[in-house]
Structure formats: structure tokens, C-alpha cells
PDB file of C-alpha atoms in Angstrom:
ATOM      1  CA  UNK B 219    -106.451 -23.188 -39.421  1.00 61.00           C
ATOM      2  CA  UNK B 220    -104.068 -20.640 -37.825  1.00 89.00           C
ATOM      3  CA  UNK B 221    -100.918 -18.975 -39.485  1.00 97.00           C
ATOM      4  CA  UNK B 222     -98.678 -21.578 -41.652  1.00 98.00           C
ATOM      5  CA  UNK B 223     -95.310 -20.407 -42.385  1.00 98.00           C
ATOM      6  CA  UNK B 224     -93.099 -22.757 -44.946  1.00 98.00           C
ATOM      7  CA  UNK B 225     -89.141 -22.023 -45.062  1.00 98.00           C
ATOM      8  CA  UNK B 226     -87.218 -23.552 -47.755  1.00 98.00           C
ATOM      9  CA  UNK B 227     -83.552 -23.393 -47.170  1.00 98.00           C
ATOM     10  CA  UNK B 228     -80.115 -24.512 -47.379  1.00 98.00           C
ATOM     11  CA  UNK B 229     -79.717 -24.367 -43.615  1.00 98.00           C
ATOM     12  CA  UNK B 230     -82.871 -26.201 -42.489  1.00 98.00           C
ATOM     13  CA  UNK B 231     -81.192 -27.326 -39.206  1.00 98.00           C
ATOM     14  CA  UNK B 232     -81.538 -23.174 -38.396  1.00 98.00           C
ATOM     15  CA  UNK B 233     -85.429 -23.591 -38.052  1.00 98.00           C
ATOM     16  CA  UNK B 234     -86.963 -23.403 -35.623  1.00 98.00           C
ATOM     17  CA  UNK B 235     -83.815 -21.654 -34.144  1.00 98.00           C
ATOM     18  CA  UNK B 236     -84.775 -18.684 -32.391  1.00 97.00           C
ATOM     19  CA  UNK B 237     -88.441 -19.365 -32.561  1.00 98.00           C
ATOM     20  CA  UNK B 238     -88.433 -22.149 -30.807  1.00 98.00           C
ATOM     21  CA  UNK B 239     -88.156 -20.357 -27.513  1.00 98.00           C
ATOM     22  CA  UNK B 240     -89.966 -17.743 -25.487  1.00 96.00           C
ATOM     23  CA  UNK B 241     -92.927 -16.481 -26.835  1.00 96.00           C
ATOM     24  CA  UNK B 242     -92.862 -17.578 -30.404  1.00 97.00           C
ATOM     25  CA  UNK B 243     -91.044 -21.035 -28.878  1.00 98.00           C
ATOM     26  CA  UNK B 244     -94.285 -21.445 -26.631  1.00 97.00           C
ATOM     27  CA  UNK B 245     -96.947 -20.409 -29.103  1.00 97.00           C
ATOM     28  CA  UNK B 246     -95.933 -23.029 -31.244  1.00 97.00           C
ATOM     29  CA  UNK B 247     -95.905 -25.599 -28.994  1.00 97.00           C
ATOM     30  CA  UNK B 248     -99.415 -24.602 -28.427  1.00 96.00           C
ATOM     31  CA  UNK B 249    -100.175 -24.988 -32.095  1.00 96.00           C
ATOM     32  CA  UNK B 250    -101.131 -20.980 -32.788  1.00 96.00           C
ATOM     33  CA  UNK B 251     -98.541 -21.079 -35.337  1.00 98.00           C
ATOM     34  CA  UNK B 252     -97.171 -24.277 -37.575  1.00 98.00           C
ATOM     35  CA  UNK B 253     -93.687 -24.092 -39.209  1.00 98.00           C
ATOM     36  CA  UNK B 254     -92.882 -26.216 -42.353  1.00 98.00           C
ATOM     37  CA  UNK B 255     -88.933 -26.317 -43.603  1.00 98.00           C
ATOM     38  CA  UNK B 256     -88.217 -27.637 -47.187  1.00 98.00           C
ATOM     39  CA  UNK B 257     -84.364 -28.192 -47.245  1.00 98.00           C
ATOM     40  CA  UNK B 258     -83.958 -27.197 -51.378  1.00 98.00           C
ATOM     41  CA  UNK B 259     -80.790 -29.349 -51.449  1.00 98.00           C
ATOM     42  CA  UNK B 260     -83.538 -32.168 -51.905  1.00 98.00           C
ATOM     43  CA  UNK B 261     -83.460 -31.356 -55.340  1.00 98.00           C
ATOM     44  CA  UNK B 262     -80.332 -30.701 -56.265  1.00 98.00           C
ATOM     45  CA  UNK B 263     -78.233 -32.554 -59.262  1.00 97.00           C
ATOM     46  CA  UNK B 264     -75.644 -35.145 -59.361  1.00 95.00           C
ATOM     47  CA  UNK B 265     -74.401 -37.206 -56.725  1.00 94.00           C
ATOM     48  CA  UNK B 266     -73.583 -34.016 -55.082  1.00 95.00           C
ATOM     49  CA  UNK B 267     -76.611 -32.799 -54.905  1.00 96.00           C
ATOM     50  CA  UNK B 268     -75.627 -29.292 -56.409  1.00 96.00           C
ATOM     51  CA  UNK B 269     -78.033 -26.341 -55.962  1.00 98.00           C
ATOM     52  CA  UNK B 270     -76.043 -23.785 -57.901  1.00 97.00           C
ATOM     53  CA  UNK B 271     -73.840 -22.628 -60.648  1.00 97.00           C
ATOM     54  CA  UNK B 272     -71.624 -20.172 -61.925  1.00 97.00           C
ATOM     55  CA  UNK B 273     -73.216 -16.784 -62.563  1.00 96.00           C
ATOM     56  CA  UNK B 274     -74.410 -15.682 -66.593  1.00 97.00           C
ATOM     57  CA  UNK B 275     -71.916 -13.221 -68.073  1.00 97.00           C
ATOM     58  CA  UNK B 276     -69.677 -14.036 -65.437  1.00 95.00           C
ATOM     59  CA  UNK B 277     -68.573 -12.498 -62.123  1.00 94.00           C
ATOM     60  CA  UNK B 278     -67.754 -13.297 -58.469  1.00 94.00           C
ATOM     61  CA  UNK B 279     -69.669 -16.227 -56.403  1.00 95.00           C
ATOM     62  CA  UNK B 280     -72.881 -18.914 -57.464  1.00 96.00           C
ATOM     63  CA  UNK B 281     -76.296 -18.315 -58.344  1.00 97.00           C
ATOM     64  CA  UNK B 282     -79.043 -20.421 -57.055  1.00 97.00           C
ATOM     65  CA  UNK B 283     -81.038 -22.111 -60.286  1.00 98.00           C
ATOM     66  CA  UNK B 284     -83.908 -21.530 -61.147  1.00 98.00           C
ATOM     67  CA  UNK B 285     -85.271 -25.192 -61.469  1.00 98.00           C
ATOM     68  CA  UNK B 286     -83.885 -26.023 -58.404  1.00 98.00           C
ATOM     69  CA  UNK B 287     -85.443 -23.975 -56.351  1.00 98.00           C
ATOM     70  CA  UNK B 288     -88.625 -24.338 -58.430  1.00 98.00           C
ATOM     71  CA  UNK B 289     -88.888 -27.954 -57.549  1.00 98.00           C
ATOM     72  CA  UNK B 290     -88.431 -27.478 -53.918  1.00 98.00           C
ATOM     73  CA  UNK B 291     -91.083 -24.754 -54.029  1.00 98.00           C
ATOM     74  CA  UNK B 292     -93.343 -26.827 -55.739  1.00 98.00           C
ATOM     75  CA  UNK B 293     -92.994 -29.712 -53.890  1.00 98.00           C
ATOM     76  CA  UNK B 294     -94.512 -27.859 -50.554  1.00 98.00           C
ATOM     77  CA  UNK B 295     -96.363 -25.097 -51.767  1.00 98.00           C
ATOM     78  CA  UNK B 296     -99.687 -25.911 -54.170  1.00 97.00           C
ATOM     79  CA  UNK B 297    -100.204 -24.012 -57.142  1.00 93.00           C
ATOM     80  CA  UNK B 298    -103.508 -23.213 -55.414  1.00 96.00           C
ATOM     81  CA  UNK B 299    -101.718 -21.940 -52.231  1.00 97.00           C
ATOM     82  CA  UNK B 300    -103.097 -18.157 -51.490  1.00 96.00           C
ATOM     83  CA  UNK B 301    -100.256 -17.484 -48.895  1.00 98.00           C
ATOM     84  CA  UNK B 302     -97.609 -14.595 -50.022  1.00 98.00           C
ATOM     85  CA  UNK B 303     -94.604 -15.583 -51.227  1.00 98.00           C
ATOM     86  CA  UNK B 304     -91.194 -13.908 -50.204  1.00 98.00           C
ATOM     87  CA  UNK B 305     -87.936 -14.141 -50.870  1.00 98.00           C
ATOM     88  CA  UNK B 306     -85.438 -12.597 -48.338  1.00 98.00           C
ATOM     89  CA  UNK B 307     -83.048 -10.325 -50.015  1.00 96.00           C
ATOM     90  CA  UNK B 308     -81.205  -7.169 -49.752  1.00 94.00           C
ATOM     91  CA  UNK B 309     -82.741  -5.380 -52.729  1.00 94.00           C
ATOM     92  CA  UNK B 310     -86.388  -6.146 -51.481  1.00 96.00           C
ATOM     93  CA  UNK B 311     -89.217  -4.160 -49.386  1.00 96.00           C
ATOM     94  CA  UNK B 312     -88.340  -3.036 -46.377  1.00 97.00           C
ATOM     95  CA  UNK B 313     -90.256  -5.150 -43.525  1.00 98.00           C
ATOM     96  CA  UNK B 314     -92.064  -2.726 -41.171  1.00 96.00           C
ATOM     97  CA  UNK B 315     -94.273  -3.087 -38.660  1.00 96.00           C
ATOM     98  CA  UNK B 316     -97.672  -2.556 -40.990  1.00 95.00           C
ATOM     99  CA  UNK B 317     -96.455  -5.684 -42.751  1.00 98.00           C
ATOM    100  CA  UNK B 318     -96.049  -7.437 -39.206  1.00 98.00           C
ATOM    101  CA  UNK B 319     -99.764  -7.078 -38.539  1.00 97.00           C
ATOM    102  CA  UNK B 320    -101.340  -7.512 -42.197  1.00 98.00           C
ATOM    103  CA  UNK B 321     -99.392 -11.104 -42.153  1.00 98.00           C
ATOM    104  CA  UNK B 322    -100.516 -12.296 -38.513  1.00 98.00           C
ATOM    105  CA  UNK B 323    -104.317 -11.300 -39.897  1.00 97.00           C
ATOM    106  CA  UNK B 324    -103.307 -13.694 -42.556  1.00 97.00           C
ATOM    107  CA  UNK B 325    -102.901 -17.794 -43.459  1.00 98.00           C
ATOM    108  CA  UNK B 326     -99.463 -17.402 -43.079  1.00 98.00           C
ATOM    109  CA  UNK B 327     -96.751 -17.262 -45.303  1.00 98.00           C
ATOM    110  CA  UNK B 328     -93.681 -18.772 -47.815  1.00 99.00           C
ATOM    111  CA  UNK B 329     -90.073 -17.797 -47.266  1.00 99.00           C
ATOM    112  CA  UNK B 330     -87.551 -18.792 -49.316  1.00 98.00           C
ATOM    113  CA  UNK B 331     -84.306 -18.145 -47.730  1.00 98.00           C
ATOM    114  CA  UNK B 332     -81.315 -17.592 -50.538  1.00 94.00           C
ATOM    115  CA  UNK B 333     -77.239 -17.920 -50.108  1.00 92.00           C
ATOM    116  CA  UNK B 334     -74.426 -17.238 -51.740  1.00 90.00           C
ATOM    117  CA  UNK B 335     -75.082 -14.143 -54.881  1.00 90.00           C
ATOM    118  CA  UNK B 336     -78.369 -14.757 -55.458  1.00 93.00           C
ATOM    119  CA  UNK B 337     -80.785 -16.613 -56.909  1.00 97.00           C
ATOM    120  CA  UNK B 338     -81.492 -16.741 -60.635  1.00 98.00           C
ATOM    121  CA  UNK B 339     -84.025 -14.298 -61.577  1.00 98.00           C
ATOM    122  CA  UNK B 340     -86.451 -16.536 -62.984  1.00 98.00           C
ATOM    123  CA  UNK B 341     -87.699 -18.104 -60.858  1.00 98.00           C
ATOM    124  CA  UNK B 342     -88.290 -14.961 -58.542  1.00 98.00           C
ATOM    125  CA  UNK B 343     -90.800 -14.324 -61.517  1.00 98.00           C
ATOM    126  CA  UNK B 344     -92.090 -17.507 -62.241  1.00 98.00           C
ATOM    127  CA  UNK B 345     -93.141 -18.664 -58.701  1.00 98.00           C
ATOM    128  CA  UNK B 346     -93.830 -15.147 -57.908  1.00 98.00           C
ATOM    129  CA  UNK B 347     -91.692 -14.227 -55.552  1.00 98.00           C
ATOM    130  CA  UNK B 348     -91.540 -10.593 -53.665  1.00 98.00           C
ATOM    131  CA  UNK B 349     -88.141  -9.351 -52.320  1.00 98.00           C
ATOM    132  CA  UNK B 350     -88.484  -8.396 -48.908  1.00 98.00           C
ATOM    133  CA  UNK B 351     -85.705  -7.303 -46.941  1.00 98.00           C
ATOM    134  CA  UNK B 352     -85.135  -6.388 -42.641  1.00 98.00           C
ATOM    135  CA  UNK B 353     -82.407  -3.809 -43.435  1.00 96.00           C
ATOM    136  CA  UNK B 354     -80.009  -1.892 -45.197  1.00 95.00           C
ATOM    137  CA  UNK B 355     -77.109  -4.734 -45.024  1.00 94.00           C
ATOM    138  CA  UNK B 356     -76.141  -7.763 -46.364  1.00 93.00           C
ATOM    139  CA  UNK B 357     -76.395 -11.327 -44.182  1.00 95.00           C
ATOM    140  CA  UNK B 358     -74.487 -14.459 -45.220  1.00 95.00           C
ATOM    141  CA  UNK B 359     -78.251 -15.687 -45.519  1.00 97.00           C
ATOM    142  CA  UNK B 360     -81.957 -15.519 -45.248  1.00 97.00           C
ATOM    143  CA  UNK B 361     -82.317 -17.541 -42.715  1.00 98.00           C
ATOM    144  CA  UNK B 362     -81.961 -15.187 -39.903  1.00 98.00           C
ATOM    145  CA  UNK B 363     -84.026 -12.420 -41.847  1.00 98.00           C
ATOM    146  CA  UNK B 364     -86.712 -15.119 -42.049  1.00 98.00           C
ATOM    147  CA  UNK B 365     -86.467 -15.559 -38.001  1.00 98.00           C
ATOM    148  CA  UNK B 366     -86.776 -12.187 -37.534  1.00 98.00           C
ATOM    149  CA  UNK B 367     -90.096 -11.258 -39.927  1.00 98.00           C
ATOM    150  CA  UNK B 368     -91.314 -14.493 -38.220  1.00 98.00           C
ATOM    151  CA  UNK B 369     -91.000 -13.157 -34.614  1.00 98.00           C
ATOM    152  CA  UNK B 370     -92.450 -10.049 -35.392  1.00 98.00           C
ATOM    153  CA  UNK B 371     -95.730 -11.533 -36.829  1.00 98.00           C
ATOM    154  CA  UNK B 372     -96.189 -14.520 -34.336  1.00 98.00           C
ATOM    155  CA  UNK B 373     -96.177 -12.227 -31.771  1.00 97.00           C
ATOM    156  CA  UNK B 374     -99.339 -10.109 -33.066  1.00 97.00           C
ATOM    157  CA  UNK B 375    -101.203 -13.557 -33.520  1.00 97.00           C
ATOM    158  CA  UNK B 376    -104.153 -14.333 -31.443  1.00 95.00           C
ATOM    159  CA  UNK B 377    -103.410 -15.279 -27.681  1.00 92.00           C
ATOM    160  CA  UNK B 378     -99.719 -15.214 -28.146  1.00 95.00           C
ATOM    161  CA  UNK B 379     -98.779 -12.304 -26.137  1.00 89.00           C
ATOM    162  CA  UNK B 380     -99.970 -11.792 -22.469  1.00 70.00           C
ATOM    163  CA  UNK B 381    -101.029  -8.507 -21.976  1.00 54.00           C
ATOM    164  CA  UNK B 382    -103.896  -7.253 -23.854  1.00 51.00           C
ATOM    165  CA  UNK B 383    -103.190  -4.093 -25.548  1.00 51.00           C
ATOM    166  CA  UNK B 384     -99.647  -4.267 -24.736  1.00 56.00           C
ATOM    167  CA  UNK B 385     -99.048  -4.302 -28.619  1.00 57.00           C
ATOM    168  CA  UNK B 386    -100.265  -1.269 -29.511  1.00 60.00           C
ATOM    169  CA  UNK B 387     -98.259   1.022 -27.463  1.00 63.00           C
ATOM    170  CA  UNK B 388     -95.060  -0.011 -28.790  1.00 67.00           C
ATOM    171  CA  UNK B 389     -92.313   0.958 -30.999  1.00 61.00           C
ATOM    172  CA  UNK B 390     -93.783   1.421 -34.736  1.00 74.00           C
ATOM    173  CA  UNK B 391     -97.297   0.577 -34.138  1.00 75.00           C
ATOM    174  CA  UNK B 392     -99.025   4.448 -34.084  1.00 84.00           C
ATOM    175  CA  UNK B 393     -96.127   5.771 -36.284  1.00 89.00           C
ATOM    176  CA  UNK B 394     -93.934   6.825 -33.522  1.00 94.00           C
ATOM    177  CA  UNK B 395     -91.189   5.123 -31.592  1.00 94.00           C
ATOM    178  CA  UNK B 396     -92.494   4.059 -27.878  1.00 94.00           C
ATOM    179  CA  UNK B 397     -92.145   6.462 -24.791  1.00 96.00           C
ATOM    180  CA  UNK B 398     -89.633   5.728 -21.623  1.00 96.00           C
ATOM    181  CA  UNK B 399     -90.210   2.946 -19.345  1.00 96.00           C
ATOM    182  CA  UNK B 400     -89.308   3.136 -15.585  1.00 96.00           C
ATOM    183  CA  UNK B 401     -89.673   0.624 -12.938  1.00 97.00           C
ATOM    184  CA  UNK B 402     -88.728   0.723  -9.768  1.00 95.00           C
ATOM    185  CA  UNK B 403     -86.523   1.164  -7.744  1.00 97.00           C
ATOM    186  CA  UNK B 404     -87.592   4.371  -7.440  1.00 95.00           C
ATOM    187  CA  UNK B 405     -84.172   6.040  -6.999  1.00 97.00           C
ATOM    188  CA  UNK B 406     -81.544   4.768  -9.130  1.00 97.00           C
ATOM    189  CA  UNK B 407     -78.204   6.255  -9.024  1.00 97.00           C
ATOM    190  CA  UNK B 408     -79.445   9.362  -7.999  1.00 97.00           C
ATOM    191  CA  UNK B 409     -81.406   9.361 -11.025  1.00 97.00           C
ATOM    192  CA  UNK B 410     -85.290   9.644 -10.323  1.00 97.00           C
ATOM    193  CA  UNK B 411     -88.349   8.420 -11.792  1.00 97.00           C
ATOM    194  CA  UNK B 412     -90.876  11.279 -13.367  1.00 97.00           C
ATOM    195  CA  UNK B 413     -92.617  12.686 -11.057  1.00 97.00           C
ATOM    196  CA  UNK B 414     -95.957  12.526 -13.723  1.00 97.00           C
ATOM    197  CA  UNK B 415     -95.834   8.557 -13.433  1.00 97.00           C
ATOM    198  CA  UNK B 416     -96.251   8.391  -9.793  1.00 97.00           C
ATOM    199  CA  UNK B 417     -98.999  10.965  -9.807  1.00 97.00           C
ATOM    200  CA  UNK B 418    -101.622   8.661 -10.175  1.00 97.00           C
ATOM    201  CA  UNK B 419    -103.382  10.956 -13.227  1.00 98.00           C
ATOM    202  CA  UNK B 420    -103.739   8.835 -15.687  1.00 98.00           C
ATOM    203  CA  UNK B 421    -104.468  11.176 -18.478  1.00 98.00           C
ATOM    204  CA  UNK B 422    -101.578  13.438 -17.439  1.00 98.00           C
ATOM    205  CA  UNK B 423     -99.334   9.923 -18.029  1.00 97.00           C
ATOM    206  CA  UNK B 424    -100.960   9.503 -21.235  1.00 97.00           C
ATOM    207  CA  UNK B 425    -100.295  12.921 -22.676  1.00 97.00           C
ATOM    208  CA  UNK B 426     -96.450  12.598 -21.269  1.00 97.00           C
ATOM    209  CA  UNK B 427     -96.155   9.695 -22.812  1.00 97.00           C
ATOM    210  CA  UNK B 428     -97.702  10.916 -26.178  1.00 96.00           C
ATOM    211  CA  UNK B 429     -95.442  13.715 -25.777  1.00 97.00           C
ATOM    212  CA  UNK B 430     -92.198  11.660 -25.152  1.00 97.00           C
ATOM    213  CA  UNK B 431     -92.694   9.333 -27.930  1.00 95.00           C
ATOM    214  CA  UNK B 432     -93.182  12.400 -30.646  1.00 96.00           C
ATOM    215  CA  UNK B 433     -89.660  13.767 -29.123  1.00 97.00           C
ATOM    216  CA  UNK B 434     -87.809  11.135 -29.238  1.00 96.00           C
ATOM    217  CA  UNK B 435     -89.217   9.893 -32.622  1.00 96.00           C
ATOM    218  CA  UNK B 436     -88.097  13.754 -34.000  1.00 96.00           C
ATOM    219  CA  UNK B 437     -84.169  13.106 -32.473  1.00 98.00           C
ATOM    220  CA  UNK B 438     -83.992   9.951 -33.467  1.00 97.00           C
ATOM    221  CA  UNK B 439     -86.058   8.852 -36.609  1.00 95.00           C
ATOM    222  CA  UNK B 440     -86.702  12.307 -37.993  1.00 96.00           C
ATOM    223  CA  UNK B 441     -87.883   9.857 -41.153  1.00 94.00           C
ATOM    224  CA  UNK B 442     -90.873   8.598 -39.418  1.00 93.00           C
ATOM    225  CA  UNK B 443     -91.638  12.164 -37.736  1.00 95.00           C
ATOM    226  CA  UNK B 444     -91.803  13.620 -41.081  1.00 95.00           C
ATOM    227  CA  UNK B 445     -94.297  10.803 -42.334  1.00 93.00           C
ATOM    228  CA  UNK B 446     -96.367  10.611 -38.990  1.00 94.00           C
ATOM    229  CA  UNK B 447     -96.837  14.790 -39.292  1.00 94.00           C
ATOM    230  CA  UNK B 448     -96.153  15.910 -42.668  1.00 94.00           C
ATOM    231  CA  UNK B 449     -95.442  19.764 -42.962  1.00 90.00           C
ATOM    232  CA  UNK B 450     -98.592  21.371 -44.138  1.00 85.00           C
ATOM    233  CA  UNK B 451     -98.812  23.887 -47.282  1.00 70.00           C
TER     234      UNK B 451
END
């Protein structure tokens, strides 16, 4: 069975959305990947179908509740079910690309996708839930978060992607943010392509690349330069 990701959401007429197109559109066509979307307004009470209420101890906004959204989780995911469990939020683990690649080496995966404040507490503990967020910011939803961690795995899956090894050179995946691409034409405005990538020495390109990549990691994510070579003493 390949990877099996199940949204539940408020929105479910986002999903596929962006996933249903290019790559990730065409891999699960193919059947690589399988999507499941719970709409959590299924369960909802009163005529209305009401999902939230007013937040304990008061304050701005609703709160998701907790039996609820434990219904709709437990009407799609067995108690048995070995796939992680995330909620998209805010205040969570930031998704990196290390993540990206233990997932796609996985089942798959749950995503529960909250609105408005939040959602209440308990049930982030009692279904086991673990906060994982795709930035410093705050989105009117998980929805698109979800899209986007989603993307980023289906992409590392088996077959998915055309060239072979044209994963591991990029952005994030050796530490380092990826090296300059040129194409041609070979004159652009005046402006030229290195001379080292028309030279035919394939070992000189690697180390210029390996060199560009370090650079530009320094100047712009200092952060990961500092992780990827730590000072020593």
C-alpha cells in the first residue's frame, strides 16, 4: 500500500486543490499517493450543525470542541492506525525538509486542519495530536499548510519525480540552500553564463557548485550555515 494521507476539515471542497495538478496532481492519478477528506462539520450539533463554541475564561473568536473533532477523527482513522497524526498550527514544529523525506518513507499521514482560535486542547492530547507548523505566521486555516507539507512529501515518493537524483541536489536536502542555475541563452542581457559550466569538467562544476551553495547559504540563511558547520572549540 503506498502513502495514505487523511485531511479532516472545514473546507473539504479545498482538497485536492493544489495537489491535484502537476506532479502531485499526476501521481495521484496514478495511485502512488491516495487522499482521504473527512469534512468534521459531519458531526457537528443541532440543526446547524455547529463545530464550535465560545472560548473557556473568555476572549476573542471560537474554539473547535473537543468531541467534535474527536468523532470526525474517529470515524476515519482506527484506533489501530500507525500513521502520525498532525495538527496544523502556528505554535507547532517547524516542517523542514528532514520531515519531508521521513514521511514519504512512511504509510502516510493524518492532518487535521483547524479554523478560527483554535481547537480545544483536549483533544490535541487525547487523539494525540502533534502541532506542526510551515512558518512563522498565522493563515486563516490549515488547509493550505496541509497542501503545502503534502507537496513536499509526494514529491520524494517513489517514481513521482522524473529525474533520478534530481532531489538530492536541492534546496534543504544536504543542509545548504541549492547553487545557481543557468540555461541558455548563453548571453542574456549582457550578462554571461560561468565560464566553469561550459568547461565540460565535471568535477570543477561540482566543487563550484559546492562552493556556491555554502555562500549563498552564509548571506542568506546564516541559521542553517551555523548548523551545517558549527564553529569548532
Amino acid at each position: 500500500m503506498g502513502f495514505t494521507a487523511t485531511v479532516l476539515t472545514l473546507m473539504p471542497e479545498m482538497f485536492p486543490g493544489t495537489l491535484g495538478h502537476s506532479l502531485a496532481g499526476e501521481a495521484l492519478a496514478k495511485g502512488a499517493w491516495s487522499l482521504q477528506v473527512k469534512d468534521i462539520r459531519d458531526h457537528g450539533r443541532g440543526k446547524h450543525r455547529a463545530v464550535d463554541d465560545t472560548p473557556a475564561g473568555g476572549g476573542p473568536g471560537m474554539v473547535i470542541r473537543a468531541d467534535v473533532l474527536a468523532e470526525a477523527i474517529d470515524a476515519v482513522v482506527p484506533a489501530d492506525d500507525q500513521r502520525p497524526r498532525f495538527l496544523l498550527s502556528p505554535r507547532g514544529r517547524v516542517f523542514d525538509q528532514a520531515l519531508a523525506r521521513e514521511l514519504a518513507n512512511g504509510p502516510g499521514a493524518v492532518f487535521v486542519c483547524g479554523r478560527f482560535e483554535g481547537v480545544d486542547e483536549r483533544v490535541i492530547e487525547a487523539r494525540g495530536l502533534t502541532e506542526l507548523s510551515i512558518g512563522d505566521y498565522v493563515l486563516s486555516g490549515g488547509e493550505v499548510a496541509a497542501q503545502v507539507v503534502l507537496d513536499a512529501i509526494i514529491r520524494l515518493l517513489p517514481g513521482v519525480m522524473g529525474g533520478e537524483g534530481s532531489d538530492i541536489e536541492e534546496s534543504h536536502e544536504d543542509g545548504l540552500l541549492e547553487y545557481p542555475h543557468y540555461t541558455r541563452p548563453r548571453d542574456f542581457e549582457g550578462r554571461g553564463i560561468p565560464e566553469v559550466l561550459t568547461s565540460g569538467n565535471h568535477a570543477s562544476i561540482a566543487r563550484w557548485r559546492r562552493a556556491e551553495a555554502e555562500m549563498l547559504t552564509k548571506a542568506r540563511r546564516p541559521d542553517l550555515h551555523a548548523r551545517k558547520f558549527p564553529p569548532k572549540g
